[in-house]
mmCIF file of C-alpha atoms in Angstrom:
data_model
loop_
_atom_site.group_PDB
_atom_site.id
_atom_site.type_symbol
_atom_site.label_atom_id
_atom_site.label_comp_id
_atom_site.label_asym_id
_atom_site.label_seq_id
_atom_site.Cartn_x
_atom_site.Cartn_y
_atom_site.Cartn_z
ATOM 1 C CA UNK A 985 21.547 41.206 -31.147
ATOM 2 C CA UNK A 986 17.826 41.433 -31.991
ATOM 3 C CA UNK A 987 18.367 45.381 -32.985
ATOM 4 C CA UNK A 988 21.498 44.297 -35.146
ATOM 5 C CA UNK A 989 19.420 41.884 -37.283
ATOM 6 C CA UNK A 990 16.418 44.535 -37.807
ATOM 7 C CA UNK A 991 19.313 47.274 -38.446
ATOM 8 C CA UNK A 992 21.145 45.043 -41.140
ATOM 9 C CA UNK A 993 17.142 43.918 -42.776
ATOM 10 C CA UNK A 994 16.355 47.815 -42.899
ATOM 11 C CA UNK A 995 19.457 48.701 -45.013
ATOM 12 C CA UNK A 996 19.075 45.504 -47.273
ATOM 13 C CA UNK A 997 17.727 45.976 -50.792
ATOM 14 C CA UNK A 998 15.709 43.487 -50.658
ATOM 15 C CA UNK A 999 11.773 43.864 -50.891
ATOM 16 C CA UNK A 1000 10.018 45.059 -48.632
ATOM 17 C CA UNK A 1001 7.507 41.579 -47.840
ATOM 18 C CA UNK A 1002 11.217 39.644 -48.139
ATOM 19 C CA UNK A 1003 12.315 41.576 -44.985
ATOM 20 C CA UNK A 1004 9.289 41.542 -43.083
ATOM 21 C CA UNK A 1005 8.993 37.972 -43.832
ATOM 22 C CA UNK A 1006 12.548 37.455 -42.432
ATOM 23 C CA UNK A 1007 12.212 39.439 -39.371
ATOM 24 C CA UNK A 1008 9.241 37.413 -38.578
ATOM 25 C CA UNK A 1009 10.753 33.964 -39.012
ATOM 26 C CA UNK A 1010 14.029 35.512 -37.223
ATOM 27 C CA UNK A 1011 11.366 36.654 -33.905
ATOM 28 C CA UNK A 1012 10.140 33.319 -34.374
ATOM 29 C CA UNK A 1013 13.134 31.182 -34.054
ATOM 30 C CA UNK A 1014 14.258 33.473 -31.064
ATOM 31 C CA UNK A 1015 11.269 32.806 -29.247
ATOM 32 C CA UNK A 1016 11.424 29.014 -30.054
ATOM 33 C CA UNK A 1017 15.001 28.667 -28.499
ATOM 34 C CA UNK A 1018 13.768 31.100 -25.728
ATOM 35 C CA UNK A 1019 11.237 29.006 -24.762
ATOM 36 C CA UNK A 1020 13.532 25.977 -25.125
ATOM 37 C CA UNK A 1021 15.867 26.996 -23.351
ATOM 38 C CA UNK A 1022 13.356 28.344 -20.531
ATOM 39 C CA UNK A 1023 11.821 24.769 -20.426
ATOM 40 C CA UNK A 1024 15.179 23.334 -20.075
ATOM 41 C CA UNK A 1025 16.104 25.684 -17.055
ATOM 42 C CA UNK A 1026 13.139 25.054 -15.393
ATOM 43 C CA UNK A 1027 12.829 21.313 -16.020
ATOM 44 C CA UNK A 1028 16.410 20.786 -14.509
ATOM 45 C CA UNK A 1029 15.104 23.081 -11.616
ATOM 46 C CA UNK A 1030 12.377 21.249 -10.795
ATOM 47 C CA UNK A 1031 14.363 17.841 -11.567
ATOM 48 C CA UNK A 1032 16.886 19.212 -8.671
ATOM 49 C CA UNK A 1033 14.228 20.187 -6.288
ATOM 50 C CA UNK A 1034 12.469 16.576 -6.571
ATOM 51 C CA UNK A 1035 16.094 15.235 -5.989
ATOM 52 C CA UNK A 1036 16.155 17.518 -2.592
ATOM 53 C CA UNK A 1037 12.574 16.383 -1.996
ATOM 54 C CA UNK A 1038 13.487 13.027 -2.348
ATOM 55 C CA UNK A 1039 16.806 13.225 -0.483
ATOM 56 C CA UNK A 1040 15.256 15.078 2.541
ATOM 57 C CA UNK A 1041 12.074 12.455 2.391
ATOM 58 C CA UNK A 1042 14.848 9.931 2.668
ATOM 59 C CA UNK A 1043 16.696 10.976 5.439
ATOM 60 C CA UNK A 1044 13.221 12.130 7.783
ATOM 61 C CA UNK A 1045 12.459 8.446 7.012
ATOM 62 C CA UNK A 1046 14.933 6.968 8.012
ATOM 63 C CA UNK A 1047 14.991 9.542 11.274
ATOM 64 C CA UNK A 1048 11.689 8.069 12.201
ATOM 65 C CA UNK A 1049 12.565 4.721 11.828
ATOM 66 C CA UNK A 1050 15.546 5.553 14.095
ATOM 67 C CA UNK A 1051 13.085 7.251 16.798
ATOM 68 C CA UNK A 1052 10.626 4.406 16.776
ATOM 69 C CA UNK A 1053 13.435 1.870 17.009
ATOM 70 C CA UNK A 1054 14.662 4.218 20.211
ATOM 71 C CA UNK A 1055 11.626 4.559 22.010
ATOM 72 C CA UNK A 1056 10.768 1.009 21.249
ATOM 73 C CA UNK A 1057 13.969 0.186 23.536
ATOM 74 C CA UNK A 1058 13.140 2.496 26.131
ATOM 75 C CA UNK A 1059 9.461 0.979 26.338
ATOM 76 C CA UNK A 1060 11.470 -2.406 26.516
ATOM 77 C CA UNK A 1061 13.433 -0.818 29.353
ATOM 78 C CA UNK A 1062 10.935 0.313 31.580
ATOM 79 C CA UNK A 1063 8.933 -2.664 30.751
ATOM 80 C CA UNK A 1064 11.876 -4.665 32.444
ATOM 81 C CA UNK A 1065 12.384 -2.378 35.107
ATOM 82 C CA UNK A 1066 8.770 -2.508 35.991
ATOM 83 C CA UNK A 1067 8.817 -5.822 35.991
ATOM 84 C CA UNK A 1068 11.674 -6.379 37.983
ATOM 85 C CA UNK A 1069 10.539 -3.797 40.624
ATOM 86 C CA UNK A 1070 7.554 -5.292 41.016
ATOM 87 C CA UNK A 1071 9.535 -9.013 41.741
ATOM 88 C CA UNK A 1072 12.053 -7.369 44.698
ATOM 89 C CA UNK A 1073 8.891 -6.065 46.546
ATOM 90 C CA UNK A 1074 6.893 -9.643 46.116
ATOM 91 C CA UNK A 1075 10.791 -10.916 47.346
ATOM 92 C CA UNK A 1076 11.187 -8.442 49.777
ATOM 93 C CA UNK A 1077 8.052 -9.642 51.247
ATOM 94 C CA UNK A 1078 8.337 -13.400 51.035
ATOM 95 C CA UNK A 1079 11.843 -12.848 52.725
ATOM 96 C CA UNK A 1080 10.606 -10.145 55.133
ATOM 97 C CA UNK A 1081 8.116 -12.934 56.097
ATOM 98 C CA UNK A 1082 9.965 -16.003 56.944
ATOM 99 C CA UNK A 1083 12.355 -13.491 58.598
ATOM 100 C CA UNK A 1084 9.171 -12.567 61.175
ATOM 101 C CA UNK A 1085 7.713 -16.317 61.308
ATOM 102 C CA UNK A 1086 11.289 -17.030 63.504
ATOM 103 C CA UNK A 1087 9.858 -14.702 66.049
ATOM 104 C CA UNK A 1088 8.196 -16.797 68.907
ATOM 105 C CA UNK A 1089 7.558 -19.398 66.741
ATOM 106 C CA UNK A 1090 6.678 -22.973 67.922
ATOM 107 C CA UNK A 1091 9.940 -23.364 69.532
ATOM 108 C CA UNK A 1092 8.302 -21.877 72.844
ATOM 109 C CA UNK A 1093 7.451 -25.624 73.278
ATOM 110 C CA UNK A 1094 10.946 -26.749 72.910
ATOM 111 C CA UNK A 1095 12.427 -24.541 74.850
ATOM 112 C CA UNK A 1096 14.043 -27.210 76.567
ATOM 113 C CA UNK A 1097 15.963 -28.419 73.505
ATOM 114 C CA UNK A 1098 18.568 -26.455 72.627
ATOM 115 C CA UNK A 1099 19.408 -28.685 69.598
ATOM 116 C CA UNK A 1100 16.080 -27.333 68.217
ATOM 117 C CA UNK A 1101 16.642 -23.898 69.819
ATOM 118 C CA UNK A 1102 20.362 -24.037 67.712
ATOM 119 C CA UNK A 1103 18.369 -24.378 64.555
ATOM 120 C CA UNK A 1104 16.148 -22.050 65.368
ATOM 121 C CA UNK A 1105 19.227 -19.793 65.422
ATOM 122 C CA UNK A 1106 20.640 -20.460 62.413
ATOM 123 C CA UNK A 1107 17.268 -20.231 60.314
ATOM 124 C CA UNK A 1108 17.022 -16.568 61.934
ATOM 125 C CA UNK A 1109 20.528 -15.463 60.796
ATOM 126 C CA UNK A 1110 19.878 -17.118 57.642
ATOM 127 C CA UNK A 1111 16.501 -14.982 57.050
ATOM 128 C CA UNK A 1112 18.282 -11.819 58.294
ATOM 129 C CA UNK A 1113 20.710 -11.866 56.083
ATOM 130 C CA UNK A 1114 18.067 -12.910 53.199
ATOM 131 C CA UNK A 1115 15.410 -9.865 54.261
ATOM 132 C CA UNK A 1116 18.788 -7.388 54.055
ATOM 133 C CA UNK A 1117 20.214 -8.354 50.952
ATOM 134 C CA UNK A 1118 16.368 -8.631 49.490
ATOM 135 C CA UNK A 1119 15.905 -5.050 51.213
ATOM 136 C CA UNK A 1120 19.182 -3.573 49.557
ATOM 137 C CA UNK A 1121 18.153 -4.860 46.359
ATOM 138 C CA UNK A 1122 14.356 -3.080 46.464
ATOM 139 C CA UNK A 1123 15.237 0.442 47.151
ATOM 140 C CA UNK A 1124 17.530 0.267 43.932
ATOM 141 C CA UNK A 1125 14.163 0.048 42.344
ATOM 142 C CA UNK A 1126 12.196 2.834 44.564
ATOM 143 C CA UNK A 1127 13.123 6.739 44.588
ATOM 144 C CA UNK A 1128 10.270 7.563 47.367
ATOM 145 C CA UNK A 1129 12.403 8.544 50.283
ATOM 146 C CA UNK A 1130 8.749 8.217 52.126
ATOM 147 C CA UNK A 1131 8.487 4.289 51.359
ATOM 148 C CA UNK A 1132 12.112 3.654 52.069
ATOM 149 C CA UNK A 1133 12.259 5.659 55.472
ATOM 150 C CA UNK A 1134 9.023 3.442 56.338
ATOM 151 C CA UNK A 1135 10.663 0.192 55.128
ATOM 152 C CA UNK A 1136 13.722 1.158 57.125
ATOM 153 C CA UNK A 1137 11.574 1.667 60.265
ATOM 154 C CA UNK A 1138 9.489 -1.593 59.890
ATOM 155 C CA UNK A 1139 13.208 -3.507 59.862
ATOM 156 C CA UNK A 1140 14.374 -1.684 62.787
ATOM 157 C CA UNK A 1141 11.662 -2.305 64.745
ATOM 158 C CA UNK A 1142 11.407 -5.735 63.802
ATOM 159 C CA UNK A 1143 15.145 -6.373 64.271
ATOM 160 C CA UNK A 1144 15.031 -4.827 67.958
ATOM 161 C CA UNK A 1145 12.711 -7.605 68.750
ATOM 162 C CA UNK A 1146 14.528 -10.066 66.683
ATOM 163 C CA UNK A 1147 17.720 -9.463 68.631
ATOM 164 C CA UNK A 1148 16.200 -9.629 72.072
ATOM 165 C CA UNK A 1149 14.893 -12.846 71.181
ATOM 166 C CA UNK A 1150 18.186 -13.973 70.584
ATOM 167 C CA UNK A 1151 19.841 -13.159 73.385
ATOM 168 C CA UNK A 1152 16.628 -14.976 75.041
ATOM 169 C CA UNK A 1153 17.368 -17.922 73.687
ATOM 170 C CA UNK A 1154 21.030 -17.832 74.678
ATOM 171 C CA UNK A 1155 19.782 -17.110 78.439
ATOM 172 C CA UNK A 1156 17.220 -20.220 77.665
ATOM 173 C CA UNK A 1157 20.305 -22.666 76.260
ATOM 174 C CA UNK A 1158 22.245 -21.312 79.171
ATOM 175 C CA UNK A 1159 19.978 -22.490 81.614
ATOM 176 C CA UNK A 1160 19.101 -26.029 79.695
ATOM 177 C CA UNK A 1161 23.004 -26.708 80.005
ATOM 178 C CA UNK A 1162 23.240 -25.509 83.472
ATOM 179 C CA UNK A 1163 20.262 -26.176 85.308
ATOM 180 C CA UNK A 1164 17.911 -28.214 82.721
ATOM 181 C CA UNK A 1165 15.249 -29.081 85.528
ATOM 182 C CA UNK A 1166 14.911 -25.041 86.224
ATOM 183 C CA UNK A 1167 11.334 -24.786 84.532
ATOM 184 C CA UNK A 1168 9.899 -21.865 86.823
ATOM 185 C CA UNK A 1169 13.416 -19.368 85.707
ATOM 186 C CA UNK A 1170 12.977 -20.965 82.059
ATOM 187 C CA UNK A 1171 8.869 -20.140 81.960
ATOM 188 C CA UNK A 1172 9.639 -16.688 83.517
ATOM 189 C CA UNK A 1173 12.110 -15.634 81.123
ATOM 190 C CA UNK A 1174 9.644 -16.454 78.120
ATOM 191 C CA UNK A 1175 6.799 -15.016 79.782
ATOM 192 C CA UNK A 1176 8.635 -11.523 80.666
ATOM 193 C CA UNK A 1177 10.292 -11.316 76.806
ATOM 194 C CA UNK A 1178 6.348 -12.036 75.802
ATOM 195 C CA UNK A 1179 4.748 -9.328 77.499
ATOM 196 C CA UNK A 1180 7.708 -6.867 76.564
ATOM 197 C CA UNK A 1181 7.751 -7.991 72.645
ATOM 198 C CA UNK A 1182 3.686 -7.089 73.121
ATOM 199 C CA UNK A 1183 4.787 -3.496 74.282
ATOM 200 C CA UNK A 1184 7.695 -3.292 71.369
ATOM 201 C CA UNK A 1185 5.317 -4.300 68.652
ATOM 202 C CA UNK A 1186 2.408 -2.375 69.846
ATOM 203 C CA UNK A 1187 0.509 -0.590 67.303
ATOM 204 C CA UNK A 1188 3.603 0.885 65.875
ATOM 205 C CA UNK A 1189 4.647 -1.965 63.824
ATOM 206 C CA UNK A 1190 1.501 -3.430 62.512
ATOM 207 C CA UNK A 1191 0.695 0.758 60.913
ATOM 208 C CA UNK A 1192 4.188 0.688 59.041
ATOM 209 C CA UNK A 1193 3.349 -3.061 58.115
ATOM 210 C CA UNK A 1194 -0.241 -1.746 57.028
ATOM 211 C CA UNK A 1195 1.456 1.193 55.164
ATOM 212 C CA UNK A 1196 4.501 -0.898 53.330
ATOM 213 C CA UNK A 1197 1.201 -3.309 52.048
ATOM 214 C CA UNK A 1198 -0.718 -0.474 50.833
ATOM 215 C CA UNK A 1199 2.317 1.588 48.880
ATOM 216 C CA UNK A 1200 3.758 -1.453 47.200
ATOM 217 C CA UNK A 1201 0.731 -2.687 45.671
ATOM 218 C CA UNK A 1202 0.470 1.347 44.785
ATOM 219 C CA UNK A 1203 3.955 0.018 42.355
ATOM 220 C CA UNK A 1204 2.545 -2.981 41.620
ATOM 221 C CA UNK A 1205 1.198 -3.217 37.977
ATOM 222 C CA UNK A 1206 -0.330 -6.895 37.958
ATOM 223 C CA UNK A 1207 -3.263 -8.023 39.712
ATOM 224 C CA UNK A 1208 -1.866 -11.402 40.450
ATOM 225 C CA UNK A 1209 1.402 -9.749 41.584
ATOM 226 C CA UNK A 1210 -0.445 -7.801 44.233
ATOM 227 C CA UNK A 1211 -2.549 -10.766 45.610
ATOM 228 C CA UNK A 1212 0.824 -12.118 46.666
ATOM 229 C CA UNK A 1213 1.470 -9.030 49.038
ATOM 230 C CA UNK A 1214 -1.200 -10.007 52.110
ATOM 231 C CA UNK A 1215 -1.586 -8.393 55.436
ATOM 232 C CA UNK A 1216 0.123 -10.471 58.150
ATOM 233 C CA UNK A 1217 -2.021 -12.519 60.289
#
């Protein structure tokens, strides 16, 4: 289009300044709108980058806010599940213990009553079923096969002895219904389930009561949590 113009000026007749004048107003203008319309281009280029700018800006925003607001509710979660781990071992524990207070208890003086010997009964099915469910509940908390195969060993153990002292203290009610005055087959009985609880318990239940102290305050987080975990005495 340019080389039209400067063709069509050449040819004119008019003078000579006239057409030089012209072609340089004519370069003029087409520069101008050039430049206009270059600034236009690139002003509506950069006005649709900052849109994309903005846009992606928006949505990373609002990405982060979703991340925080995720791993905020995970930190909740294990928060709670912390929390409530730590709370079925200091059960566990309180159970486990009233469960173990039943053995040989004062009731060794009342042997002769089987009214409190019947109570004494009850309280240690009661506690047994307490210490089990309390058990079941812990290990939902626990993934160390090592601390559950230990717990699992200290209730065994502790349940052999727990069940020969039951069937003691049927033998004992047996003989208070049946021959009351029999003191000498009454005091032998107790004496003989003594000395053989002594062999049962041995070392080998104190070390996996020793080790069940030591790993659980391992899990437990709070210092006033773990004072209520105590060796036995």
């Amino acid at each position: 289009m340019e080389e039209q113009i400067t063709k069509t000026l050449i040819e004119s007749q008019y003078p000579i300044w006239m057409i030089v004048s012209l072609f340089i107003g004519i370069q003029l203008i087409i520069v101008f709108f050039a430049e206009l319309i270059k600034k236009k281009i690139e002003k509506k280029t950069i006005s649709g980058f900052t849109r994309k700018i903005k846009s992606v800006e928006t949505q990373f925003m609002k990405e982060i806010e979703i991340l925080k607001s995720v791993l905020n509710v995970q930190s909740q979660a294990q928060t709670l599940f912390i929390q409530q781990r730590n709370e079925a071992i200091v059960d566990f524990w309180s159970k486990y213990m009233n469960w173990n207070e039943t053995f040989m208890g004062s009731w060794r003086n009342n042997a002769d009553n089987n009214h409190i010997i019947n109570e004494l009964i009850q309280k240690e099915k009661d506690n047994d079923l307490a210490v089990t469910l309390a058990y079941h509940k812990l290990i939902l908390y626990i993934d160390d096969n090592s601390y559950i195969e230990n717990l699992h060993m200290l209730l065994s153990k502790m349940s052999e002895i727990i069940f020969k002292q039951r069937m003691l203290l049927f033998e004992i009610q047996d003989i208070n219904l049946n021959n009351p005055n029999d003191n000498v087959t009454r005091s032998r009985k107790l004496t003989s389930f003594a000395t053989e609880c002594t062999k049962l318990q041995g070392n080998e239940i104190k070390e996996l009561t020793d080790k069940f102290i030591k790993e659980s305050k391992e899990y437990l987080s709070d210092i006033n949590i773990k004072s209520q975990i105590k060796p036995e005495a």
